[in-house]
Short mmCIF file of C-alpha atoms and ligand atoms in Angstrom, two decimals:
data_model
loop_
_atom_site.label_atom_id
_atom_site.label_comp_id
_atom_site.label_asym_id
_atom_site.label_seq_id
_atom_site.Cartn_x
_atom_site.Cartn_y
_atom_site.Cartn_z
CA MET A 3 -51.41 -65.13 -68.16
CA PRO A 4 -51.36 -66.43 -64.61
CA LYS A 5 -53.32 -64.41 -62.06
CA GLY A 6 -51.25 -61.60 -60.55
CA PHE A 7 -48.90 -61.43 -63.54
CA LEU A 8 -46.83 -58.28 -63.27
CA TRP A 9 -47.40 -56.25 -66.44
CA GLY A 10 -45.57 -52.98 -66.76
CA GLY A 11 -42.76 -50.96 -68.23
CA ALA A 12 -39.13 -50.18 -67.53
CA THR A 13 -36.70 -47.28 -67.70
CA ALA A 14 -33.35 -46.27 -66.22
CA ALA A 15 -32.65 -42.99 -64.46
CA ASN A 16 -29.65 -41.98 -66.55
CA GLN A 17 -31.59 -42.37 -69.81
CA TYR A 18 -34.85 -40.86 -68.62
CA GLU A 19 -34.59 -38.64 -65.59
CA GLY A 20 -32.54 -35.61 -66.65
CA GLY A 21 -32.15 -32.90 -63.98
CA TYR A 22 -28.49 -33.86 -64.01
CA ASN A 23 -27.35 -30.84 -62.00
CA GLU A 24 -30.44 -30.28 -59.87
CA GLY A 25 -31.29 -31.22 -56.31
CA GLY A 26 -27.69 -31.64 -55.21
CA ARG A 27 -27.02 -34.43 -57.70
CA GLY A 28 -23.42 -35.19 -58.63
CA LEU A 29 -22.15 -36.18 -62.06
CA SER A 30 -22.39 -39.77 -63.23
CA ILE A 31 -20.50 -41.42 -66.07
CA ALA A 32 -23.56 -40.99 -68.29
CA ASP A 33 -23.13 -37.22 -67.96
CA ILE A 34 -19.83 -37.23 -69.84
CA LEU A 35 -21.08 -39.40 -72.71
CA THR A 36 -21.80 -37.46 -75.88
CA GLY A 37 -24.55 -38.33 -78.33
CA GLY A 38 -23.83 -40.79 -81.12
CA SER A 39 -25.63 -42.83 -83.75
CA LEU A 40 -25.54 -46.24 -85.36
CA ASN A 41 -22.30 -45.42 -87.14
CA LYS A 42 -20.84 -42.94 -84.69
CA LYS A 43 -19.72 -44.16 -81.30
CA ARG A 44 -20.51 -42.08 -78.23
CA ARG A 45 -17.44 -40.31 -76.83
CA LEU A 46 -16.41 -39.93 -73.23
CA THR A 47 -15.08 -36.56 -72.14
CA PRO A 48 -13.57 -37.02 -68.68
CA PRO A 49 -13.14 -35.37 -66.27
CA LYS A 50 -16.27 -33.32 -67.00
CA PRO A 51 -18.76 -32.23 -69.65
CA LEU A 52 -17.35 -29.81 -72.24
CA GLU A 53 -18.94 -26.41 -72.89
CA ASP A 54 -19.53 -26.85 -76.61
CA GLU A 55 -20.64 -30.47 -76.59
CA PHE A 56 -24.16 -31.92 -76.41
CA TYR A 57 -24.89 -34.54 -73.74
CA PRO A 58 -28.25 -36.21 -74.32
CA ASN A 59 -28.52 -37.69 -70.83
CA HIS A 60 -28.36 -34.30 -69.10
CA GLU A 61 -31.99 -33.55 -69.75
CA ALA A 62 -32.92 -36.94 -71.26
CA THR A 63 -36.72 -36.97 -71.47
CA ASP A 64 -37.03 -35.17 -68.17
CA PHE A 65 -38.80 -37.53 -65.80
CA TYR A 66 -37.36 -35.27 -63.09
CA HIS A 67 -39.96 -32.63 -63.91
CA HIS A 68 -42.66 -34.85 -65.47
CA TRP A 69 -42.88 -37.73 -63.00
CA LYS A 70 -46.45 -37.10 -61.94
CA GLU A 71 -47.75 -36.82 -65.45
CA ASP A 72 -45.79 -39.87 -66.60
CA ILE A 73 -46.91 -42.06 -63.73
CA ALA A 74 -50.50 -41.01 -64.48
CA MET A 75 -49.99 -42.32 -68.02
CA PHE A 76 -48.44 -45.57 -66.77
CA SER A 77 -51.45 -45.95 -64.53
CA GLU A 78 -53.81 -45.29 -67.43
CA MET A 79 -52.15 -48.17 -69.28
CA GLY A 80 -52.87 -50.31 -66.24
CA PHE A 81 -49.29 -50.98 -65.14
CA LYS A 82 -49.03 -53.35 -62.21
CA VAL A 83 -45.30 -52.76 -61.90
CA TYR A 84 -42.85 -50.08 -62.96
CA ARG A 85 -39.14 -50.84 -63.18
CA MET A 86 -36.99 -47.80 -62.52
CA SER A 87 -33.48 -47.21 -61.32
CA ILE A 88 -32.17 -44.82 -58.72
CA SER A 89 -29.49 -42.39 -59.80
CA TRP A 90 -26.63 -43.22 -57.42
CA SER A 91 -25.11 -39.75 -57.74
CA ARG A 92 -28.43 -38.17 -56.78
CA ILE A 93 -28.19 -39.97 -53.43
CA PHE A 94 -24.41 -39.95 -52.99
CA PRO A 95 -23.18 -37.18 -55.34
CA LYS A 96 -19.61 -38.43 -55.32
CA GLY A 97 -20.32 -41.98 -54.29
CA ASP A 98 -17.95 -42.17 -51.34
CA GLU A 99 -19.69 -39.85 -48.85
CA LEU A 100 -20.97 -41.10 -45.52
CA VAL A 101 -24.23 -39.18 -45.55
CA PRO A 102 -26.81 -39.31 -48.33
CA ASN A 103 -28.29 -36.31 -50.09
CA GLU A 104 -31.70 -35.80 -48.52
CA GLU A 105 -33.03 -33.78 -51.45
CA GLY A 106 -32.25 -36.65 -53.80
CA LEU A 107 -34.06 -39.10 -51.58
CA LYS A 108 -37.08 -36.80 -51.40
CA PHE A 109 -37.41 -36.96 -55.17
CA TYR A 110 -37.65 -40.75 -55.03
CA ASP A 111 -39.97 -40.62 -51.99
CA ASN A 112 -42.41 -38.68 -54.15
CA VAL A 113 -42.07 -41.01 -57.10
CA ILE A 114 -42.47 -44.17 -55.04
CA ASP A 115 -45.41 -42.80 -53.07
CA GLU A 116 -47.12 -41.76 -56.28
CA LEU A 117 -46.62 -45.24 -57.76
CA LEU A 118 -48.03 -46.87 -54.65
CA ASP A 119 -50.96 -44.46 -54.67
CA LYS A 120 -51.77 -45.63 -58.17
CA GLY A 121 -51.43 -49.28 -57.20
CA ILE A 122 -48.19 -49.75 -59.14
CA GLU A 123 -45.50 -51.93 -57.59
CA PRO A 124 -42.05 -50.31 -57.86
CA LEU A 125 -39.25 -52.59 -59.06
CA ILE A 126 -35.97 -50.87 -58.35
CA THR A 127 -32.66 -51.43 -60.12
CA ILE A 128 -30.06 -50.22 -57.67
CA SER A 129 -27.34 -49.68 -60.25
CA HIS A 130 -28.18 -49.18 -63.90
CA TYR A 131 -25.29 -47.91 -66.03
CA GLU A 132 -24.49 -44.83 -64.00
CA ASN A 133 -21.74 -45.02 -61.48
CA PRO A 134 -20.94 -41.67 -59.88
CA LEU A 135 -18.19 -40.14 -62.00
CA HIS A 136 -16.03 -39.47 -58.97
CA LEU A 137 -15.75 -43.23 -58.35
CA SER A 138 -14.24 -43.59 -61.80
CA LEU A 139 -11.89 -40.63 -61.59
CA GLU A 140 -10.71 -41.28 -58.05
CA TYR A 141 -10.85 -45.07 -57.76
CA GLY A 142 -10.81 -46.30 -61.37
CA GLY A 143 -14.31 -47.82 -61.23
CA TRP A 144 -15.29 -51.35 -60.27
CA LYS A 145 -11.93 -52.97 -60.79
CA ASN A 146 -11.29 -51.41 -57.40
CA ARG A 147 -12.64 -53.47 -54.50
CA LYS A 148 -13.42 -50.32 -52.50
CA LEU A 149 -16.53 -49.82 -54.60
CA ILE A 150 -18.19 -52.76 -52.87
CA ASP A 151 -18.45 -50.75 -49.64
CA PHE A 152 -19.68 -47.60 -51.37
CA TYR A 153 -22.33 -49.61 -53.19
CA LEU A 154 -23.49 -51.30 -49.99
CA ARG A 155 -23.82 -47.96 -48.24
CA PHE A 156 -26.03 -46.80 -51.09
CA ALA A 157 -28.07 -50.03 -51.08
CA GLU A 158 -28.56 -49.88 -47.31
CA VAL A 159 -29.98 -46.36 -47.51
CA LEU A 160 -32.49 -47.54 -50.11
CA PHE A 161 -33.50 -50.75 -48.31
CA LYS A 162 -34.10 -48.85 -45.07
CA ARG A 163 -35.81 -45.82 -46.56
CA TYR A 164 -38.18 -47.86 -48.72
CA LYS A 165 -38.81 -50.70 -46.29
CA GLY A 166 -42.42 -51.78 -46.60
CA LYS A 167 -42.84 -49.76 -49.80
CA VAL A 168 -40.53 -51.47 -52.27
CA LYS A 169 -40.45 -55.25 -52.37
CA TYR A 170 -38.74 -56.03 -55.69
CA TRP A 171 -35.09 -55.11 -56.23
CA LEU A 172 -32.42 -55.80 -58.85
CA THR A 173 -28.83 -55.39 -57.74
CA PHE A 174 -27.03 -54.60 -61.03
CA ASN A 175 -28.35 -54.06 -64.52
CA GLU A 176 -26.95 -56.52 -67.06
CA ILE A 177 -23.97 -57.50 -64.96
CA ASN A 178 -22.90 -59.98 -67.64
CA MET A 179 -22.23 -57.15 -70.10
CA LEU A 180 -18.87 -57.17 -68.36
CA THR A 181 -17.96 -60.13 -70.55
CA GLU A 182 -18.08 -57.67 -73.48
CA PRO A 183 -15.91 -54.60 -74.08
CA PHE A 184 -19.15 -52.56 -73.95
CA GLY A 185 -19.45 -53.26 -70.22
CA ALA A 186 -16.19 -51.57 -69.16
CA VAL A 187 -17.67 -48.06 -69.15
CA PHE A 188 -21.38 -48.76 -68.72
CA CYS A 189 -21.26 -51.43 -66.01
CA ALA A 190 -17.95 -50.76 -64.33
CA GLY A 191 -17.20 -47.07 -64.92
CA MET A 192 -13.70 -47.92 -66.16
CA LEU A 193 -13.18 -44.97 -68.45
CA GLU A 194 -9.70 -45.44 -69.82
CA GLU A 195 -9.30 -47.55 -72.93
CA LYS A 196 -6.25 -49.23 -71.47
CA ASP A 197 -8.39 -50.46 -68.57
CA ASN A 198 -10.75 -52.27 -70.90
CA THR A 199 -9.07 -55.67 -70.56
CA GLU A 200 -10.70 -59.02 -69.90
CA LEU A 201 -8.87 -59.25 -66.59
CA ASN A 202 -10.25 -55.92 -65.38
CA ARG A 203 -13.74 -56.66 -66.59
CA TYR A 204 -13.92 -60.06 -64.92
CA GLN A 205 -12.38 -58.57 -61.79
CA ALA A 206 -15.04 -55.84 -61.82
CA MET A 207 -17.71 -58.51 -62.33
CA HIS A 208 -16.37 -60.45 -59.37
CA HIS A 209 -16.57 -57.33 -57.20
CA GLN A 210 -20.13 -56.70 -58.33
CA LEU A 211 -21.11 -60.32 -57.70
CA VAL A 212 -19.75 -60.05 -54.16
CA ALA A 213 -21.51 -56.68 -53.70
CA SER A 214 -24.71 -58.21 -55.03
CA ALA A 215 -24.55 -61.19 -52.68
CA LEU A 216 -23.97 -58.91 -49.70
CA ALA A 217 -26.84 -56.69 -50.83
CA VAL A 218 -29.19 -59.68 -51.13
CA LYS A 219 -28.30 -60.73 -47.60
CA MET A 220 -28.73 -57.22 -46.29
CA ALA A 221 -32.09 -56.77 -48.04
CA HIS A 222 -33.41 -59.96 -46.45
CA GLU A 223 -32.18 -58.93 -43.02
CA ILE A 224 -33.76 -55.49 -43.26
CA ASP A 225 -37.07 -56.85 -44.50
CA ALA A 226 -37.84 -60.52 -44.89
CA ASN A 227 -40.43 -59.60 -47.54
CA ASN A 228 -37.82 -58.24 -49.91
CA LYS A 229 -37.35 -60.15 -53.16
CA VAL A 230 -34.02 -59.50 -54.77
CA GLY A 231 -33.16 -60.52 -58.30
CA CYS A 232 -30.24 -60.54 -60.67
CA MET A 233 -30.44 -59.05 -64.13
CA LEU A 234 -28.80 -60.63 -67.16
CA ALA A 235 -28.58 -59.29 -70.70
CA TYR A 236 -29.60 -62.54 -72.27
CA HIS A 237 -27.33 -63.25 -75.23
CA ASN A 238 -29.08 -65.80 -77.41
CA MET A 239 -26.62 -67.06 -80.02
CA TYR A 240 -27.39 -70.00 -82.30
CA PRO A 241 -24.76 -72.17 -83.97
CA TYR A 242 -24.39 -70.83 -87.53
CA THR A 243 -23.91 -74.36 -88.91
CA CYS A 244 -24.69 -77.83 -87.59
CA HIS A 245 -21.00 -78.69 -87.43
CA PRO A 246 -20.39 -80.17 -83.96
CA GLU A 247 -17.65 -77.58 -83.41
CA ASP A 248 -20.27 -74.86 -83.93
CA ILE A 249 -22.72 -76.50 -81.54
CA LEU A 250 -20.01 -76.58 -78.92
CA PHE A 251 -18.94 -73.02 -79.70
CA ALA A 252 -22.49 -71.73 -79.20
CA GLN A 253 -22.70 -73.63 -75.91
CA LYS A 254 -19.40 -72.13 -74.78
CA TYR A 255 -20.66 -68.69 -75.80
CA ALA A 256 -23.73 -69.08 -73.60
CA GLN A 257 -21.68 -70.40 -70.72
CA LEU A 258 -19.30 -67.50 -70.83
CA HIS A 259 -21.70 -64.67 -71.56
CA ASN A 260 -24.83 -65.76 -69.68
CA PHE A 261 -24.06 -68.46 -67.19
CA ILE A 262 -20.91 -67.40 -65.33
CA ALA A 263 -22.78 -64.46 -63.84
CA GLY A 264 -26.08 -66.37 -63.70
CA ASP A 265 -24.58 -69.35 -61.88
CA VAL A 266 -22.84 -67.21 -59.28
CA HIS A 267 -26.01 -65.21 -58.64
CA VAL A 268 -28.28 -68.23 -58.46
CA ARG A 269 -26.11 -71.11 -57.29
CA GLY A 270 -23.66 -69.06 -55.27
CA LYS A 271 -20.55 -70.41 -56.94
CA TYR A 272 -18.48 -70.15 -60.09
CA PRO A 273 -19.09 -72.98 -62.56
CA GLY A 274 -16.27 -75.27 -63.72
CA PHE A 275 -16.20 -73.71 -67.17
CA ALA A 276 -15.38 -70.32 -65.65
CA LYS A 277 -12.34 -71.77 -63.91
CA ARG A 278 -11.12 -73.28 -67.16
CA TYR A 279 -11.72 -70.07 -69.13
CA TYR A 280 -9.93 -67.97 -66.53
CA GLU A 281 -6.97 -70.34 -66.42
CA GLU A 282 -6.62 -70.56 -70.20
CA ASN A 283 -6.90 -66.81 -70.62
CA ASN A 284 -4.64 -65.82 -67.80
CA ILE A 285 -7.43 -64.13 -65.88
CA LYS A 286 -6.12 -64.24 -62.34
CA LEU A 287 -8.77 -62.73 -60.13
CA ALA A 288 -7.95 -61.16 -56.81
CA VAL A 289 -10.46 -62.91 -54.55
CA GLY A 290 -11.04 -61.94 -50.92
CA ARG A 291 -10.68 -64.62 -48.23
CA GLU A 292 -14.40 -64.79 -47.54
CA ASP A 293 -15.70 -64.10 -51.02
CA TYR A 294 -16.73 -67.64 -51.89
CA GLU A 295 -18.70 -67.92 -48.66
CA ILE A 296 -20.34 -64.55 -49.27
CA LEU A 297 -21.40 -65.65 -52.75
CA GLN A 298 -23.09 -68.70 -51.29
CA GLN A 299 -24.93 -66.71 -48.68
CA GLY A 300 -26.39 -64.14 -51.06
CA THR A 301 -28.16 -66.06 -53.79
CA VAL A 302 -31.03 -64.30 -55.52
CA ASP A 303 -34.78 -64.86 -55.18
CA PHE A 304 -35.60 -64.50 -58.85
CA ILE A 305 -33.97 -63.97 -62.22
CA SER A 306 -34.62 -61.11 -64.56
CA ILE A 307 -33.44 -60.68 -68.11
CA SER A 308 -33.35 -58.28 -70.99
CA TYR A 309 -34.16 -59.90 -74.30
CA TYR A 310 -34.22 -58.06 -77.61
CA SER A 311 -32.76 -60.20 -80.36
CA SER A 312 -30.63 -63.16 -81.34
CA ALA A 313 -27.81 -63.86 -83.77
CA CYS A 314 -25.45 -66.67 -84.72
CA VAL A 315 -21.90 -67.64 -83.89
CA SER A 316 -19.49 -69.92 -85.70
CA ILE A 317 -15.99 -71.18 -85.52
CA VAL A 318 -16.08 -72.92 -88.90
CA LYS A 319 -17.81 -70.50 -91.27
CA ALA A 320 -17.67 -66.75 -91.79
CA GLY A 321 -20.88 -64.78 -92.22
CA GLU A 322 -22.12 -61.23 -92.52
CA LYS A 323 -22.17 -59.45 -89.16
CA THR A 324 -25.19 -57.92 -87.48
CA ASP A 325 -25.57 -55.77 -84.38
CA GLY A 326 -27.24 -56.66 -81.13
CA ASN A 327 -27.37 -55.58 -77.52
CA GLY A 328 -23.72 -54.87 -76.73
CA THR A 329 -22.55 -57.45 -79.27
CA ALA A 330 -22.09 -57.97 -83.00
CA ASN A 331 -22.33 -61.51 -84.34
CA ILE A 332 -23.37 -63.37 -87.49
CA LYS A 333 -26.60 -62.56 -89.25
CA ASN A 334 -29.32 -65.21 -89.20
CA PRO A 335 -30.82 -65.43 -92.71
CA ASN A 336 -34.17 -66.46 -91.22
CA LEU A 337 -34.74 -63.28 -89.27
CA GLU A 338 -35.66 -59.67 -89.93
CA ALA A 339 -33.79 -56.92 -88.14
CA SER A 340 -34.59 -53.52 -86.63
CA ASP A 341 -33.16 -50.37 -88.23
CA TRP A 342 -30.26 -50.76 -85.82
CA GLY A 343 -29.52 -54.31 -86.98
CA TRP A 344 -30.91 -56.10 -83.93
CA GLN A 345 -32.46 -59.30 -85.29
CA ILE A 346 -36.03 -59.84 -84.20
CA ASP A 347 -36.63 -63.33 -82.83
CA ALA A 348 -39.77 -63.87 -80.79
CA VAL A 349 -39.48 -67.67 -80.83
CA GLY A 350 -36.00 -67.23 -79.39
CA LEU A 351 -37.64 -65.76 -76.30
CA ARG A 352 -39.50 -69.02 -75.65
CA TYR A 353 -36.27 -70.93 -76.18
CA VAL A 354 -34.40 -68.68 -73.75
CA LEU A 355 -37.10 -68.81 -71.05
CA ASN A 356 -37.06 -72.59 -71.20
CA GLN A 357 -33.28 -72.67 -71.08
CA ILE A 358 -33.11 -70.44 -68.01
CA TYR A 359 -35.91 -72.16 -66.14
CA ASP A 360 -34.53 -75.64 -66.88
CA ARG A 361 -31.21 -74.54 -65.44
CA TYR A 362 -32.27 -72.57 -62.38
CA GLU A 363 -35.93 -73.30 -61.56
CA LEU A 364 -36.43 -69.83 -60.14
CA PRO A 365 -39.19 -67.36 -61.07
CA ILE A 366 -38.26 -65.22 -64.08
CA MET A 367 -39.18 -61.66 -65.00
CA ILE A 368 -38.55 -60.17 -68.41
CA VAL A 369 -37.56 -56.65 -67.42
CA GLU A 370 -36.54 -55.39 -70.85
CA ASN A 371 -37.93 -56.20 -74.26
CA GLY A 372 -39.02 -53.90 -77.04
CA LEU A 373 -38.32 -52.43 -80.43
CA GLY A 374 -36.07 -49.42 -80.95
CA ALA A 375 -37.52 -47.76 -84.04
CA VAL A 376 -37.85 -44.42 -85.81
CA ASP A 377 -41.35 -43.13 -85.09
CA VAL A 378 -43.00 -40.62 -87.35
CA LEU A 379 -45.68 -38.19 -86.31
CA SER A 380 -48.46 -38.65 -88.85
CA GLU A 381 -50.49 -35.87 -90.36
CA ASP A 382 -53.29 -36.71 -87.95
CA GLY A 383 -50.86 -35.92 -85.13
CA ALA A 384 -50.55 -39.53 -83.92
CA VAL A 385 -47.81 -42.15 -84.00
CA HIS A 386 -49.07 -45.28 -85.72
CA ASP A 387 -46.46 -47.75 -84.52
CA ALA A 388 -47.95 -50.98 -85.83
CA TYR A 389 -44.40 -52.41 -86.09
CA ARG A 390 -43.92 -52.06 -82.31
CA ILE A 391 -47.28 -53.67 -81.59
CA ASP A 392 -46.36 -56.51 -83.91
CA TYR A 393 -43.02 -57.00 -82.14
CA MET A 394 -44.57 -57.02 -78.68
CA ARG A 395 -47.51 -59.20 -79.69
CA LYS A 396 -45.21 -61.87 -81.09
CA HIS A 397 -43.02 -61.86 -77.99
CA ILE A 398 -45.97 -62.03 -75.63
CA GLU A 399 -47.38 -64.96 -77.61
CA GLN A 400 -44.11 -66.78 -77.02
CA MET A 401 -44.23 -65.92 -73.32
CA LYS A 402 -47.58 -67.68 -73.15
CA GLU A 403 -46.07 -70.70 -74.87
CA ALA A 404 -43.21 -70.73 -72.39
CA ILE A 405 -45.65 -70.63 -69.49
CA SER A 406 -47.48 -73.59 -71.01
CA ASP A 407 -44.08 -75.29 -71.24
CA GLY A 408 -43.91 -74.99 -67.46
CA VAL A 409 -41.76 -71.87 -67.09
CA LYS A 410 -42.56 -69.76 -64.04
CA LEU A 411 -42.71 -66.34 -65.65
CA ILE A 412 -43.98 -63.74 -63.20
CA GLY A 413 -43.70 -60.43 -65.00
CA TYR A 414 -43.00 -58.43 -68.12
CA THR A 415 -41.84 -54.83 -68.23
CA CYS A 416 -41.37 -53.56 -71.77
CA TRP A 417 -38.29 -51.44 -72.25
CA GLY A 418 -38.47 -47.69 -72.48
CA CYS A 419 -42.21 -47.64 -71.89
CA THR A 420 -41.88 -43.97 -72.66
CA ASP A 421 -39.30 -42.52 -75.08
CA ILE A 422 -35.86 -42.19 -73.51
CA VAL A 423 -32.23 -41.86 -74.62
CA SER A 424 -30.66 -45.00 -76.10
CA ALA A 425 -27.80 -46.37 -74.03
CA SER A 426 -25.59 -47.58 -76.86
CA THR A 427 -26.03 -44.76 -79.35
CA GLY A 428 -27.24 -41.86 -77.22
CA GLU A 429 -30.10 -41.18 -79.61
CA VAL A 430 -33.72 -40.36 -78.80
CA LYS A 431 -34.44 -41.22 -82.42
CA LYS A 432 -34.12 -44.88 -81.42
CA ARG A 433 -37.48 -44.84 -79.68
CA TYR A 434 -38.86 -47.74 -77.66
CA GLY A 435 -41.73 -45.93 -75.98
CA LEU A 436 -45.44 -46.48 -75.96
CA ILE A 437 -45.54 -42.80 -75.10
CA TYR A 438 -44.07 -40.31 -77.56
CA VAL A 439 -41.95 -37.55 -76.05
CA ASN A 440 -41.40 -34.47 -78.18
CA LYS A 441 -37.63 -34.37 -77.88
CA HIS A 442 -35.02 -34.77 -80.61
CA ASP A 443 -31.39 -35.56 -81.06
CA ASP A 444 -30.40 -31.93 -81.57
CA GLY A 445 -31.89 -31.15 -78.14
CA SER A 446 -35.01 -29.50 -79.55
CA GLY A 447 -38.60 -30.34 -78.55
CA ASP A 448 -40.96 -29.14 -75.83
CA LEU A 449 -40.95 -32.50 -73.98
CA SER A 450 -44.70 -32.86 -74.30
CA ARG A 451 -46.03 -36.41 -74.01
CA MET A 452 -48.49 -38.25 -76.24
CA PRO A 453 -49.74 -41.84 -76.33
CA LYS A 454 -48.76 -43.83 -79.42
CA ASP A 455 -51.07 -46.49 -80.90
CA SER A 456 -49.08 -49.06 -78.91
CA PHE A 457 -50.16 -47.31 -75.70
CA TYR A 458 -53.84 -48.17 -76.31
CA TRP A 459 -52.94 -51.65 -77.54
CA TYR A 460 -50.88 -52.42 -74.40
CA LYS A 461 -53.65 -51.05 -72.18
CA ARG A 462 -56.00 -53.62 -73.72
CA VAL A 463 -53.42 -56.40 -73.32
CA ILE A 464 -53.06 -55.61 -69.63
CA GLU A 465 -56.80 -55.23 -69.08
CA SER A 466 -57.35 -58.67 -70.56
CA ASN A 467 -54.32 -60.14 -68.75
CA GLY A 468 -52.78 -61.04 -72.07
CA ALA A 469 -55.88 -62.53 -73.67
CA LYS A 470 -56.41 -59.74 -76.19
CA LEU A 471 -53.25 -59.44 -78.22
C1 BG6 B 7 -30.08 -52.73 -72.31
C2 BG6 B 7 -29.92 -51.69 -71.24
O1 BG6 B 7 -28.82 -53.12 -72.64
O2 BG6 B 7 -30.64 -52.38 -73.50
C3 BG6 B 7 -30.69 -50.43 -71.45
O3 BG6 B 7 -30.17 -52.22 -69.97
C4 BG6 B 7 -30.71 -50.08 -72.91
O4 BG6 B 7 -30.14 -49.45 -70.64
C5 BG6 B 7 -31.40 -51.20 -73.66
O5 BG6 B 7 -31.31 -48.87 -73.19
C6 BG6 B 7 -31.58 -50.96 -75.15
O6 BG6 B 7 -30.35 -50.60 -75.71
P1 BG6 B 7 -30.20 -49.27 -76.55
O7 BG6 B 7 -28.77 -49.17 -76.82
O8 BG6 B 7 -31.02 -49.47 -77.76
O9 BG6 B 7 -30.70 -48.18 -75.68
#
């Protein structure tokens, strides 16, 4: 890998941190999401958690009380970068206050200082799937323009507090999930089913794009060294047949699901295909007078993506469905799938990296990639996760190919570098970590940590800068 390549791992506060009612933190939408499984959807219980219900994110895997120990393990693996998110409701418990919660900030001061002490660059996602619950109950989530100001107040506190300490920022996690029904709750905090319309989701996305552009501008003004990126859930969908209608359909799919958000973030304007889609689908956005100018002034410095799997789409032929990240599309007969039906496609990563770089010519970071799998503690007390190593090895091989193709890839943070709660199903059983956390879906477990085989493998990969796979 190129010199200075940013190897590391990634998590999100709502899925990892726990301490949901400690240190003055307010409730977030993740705190009223029950557990679920592959076949059982998570339920929302607004306006608050119920007494007799289990909420996996409340304690999650307890970074709140294990941060020092966990960062020591990240450091042992040789991380150069650690992607984390800040819990918005830990800083602004309701989201619309004027003054931040000092105790919440102190927690992140400690975490960030510890990372820097260990030579690990923090990469901060400002908003990762956890709007303060109050912003949903009182304002209806991101379909309401008022959230732009609340978000900017939050972002400003972070940019100022961590000036000179944090250089890499992401404004919104997987903003383009708003093109899918999945995004209504997770990205936009729109809790009512009736609010989950295309119009509301695209309106929420517009508000977030404006908020993001303003945040990029602000970050640069506060510290010219700041590098601010966007984050796209990269939906890689192949045409199921070679019928020209299918080729076009797959192209349209990518335009809609990846490139509307990507183009606005990177080029500062909506592409022509968005205008057509909005017109044909009666999506009439409420756009502020200066919005288009704002979008042009706040383009990002780099692009980051999550990439887990691929699938197929077709307009001419039906096929068996398979799951994926926030989507369900047609199964590709050439690919294997995880236990959760996410089809494993390492070569697809090379394809995607080329596609993005050809389009935008900006540095790219892969900030999520990994295998959600059931890990078993062996009789020797270890987790022998050869399947995870195999998954990561194949993806890293394709990253190298992409770099040889000319792609400017600057970093890789594997997802859930330690076991955390799954976003879509609420399970801990769907483990991504290189570190095993003794915690289970019924809430049991002493939260002790233990390296899996993949931990030692990744350590060697980082030590050799990707040479020893
Ligand atoms: C991404 C999210 O969509 O995928 C993460 O940014 C999430 O928050 C990850 O955890 C994997 O999805 P899941 O549902 O397996 O946790």
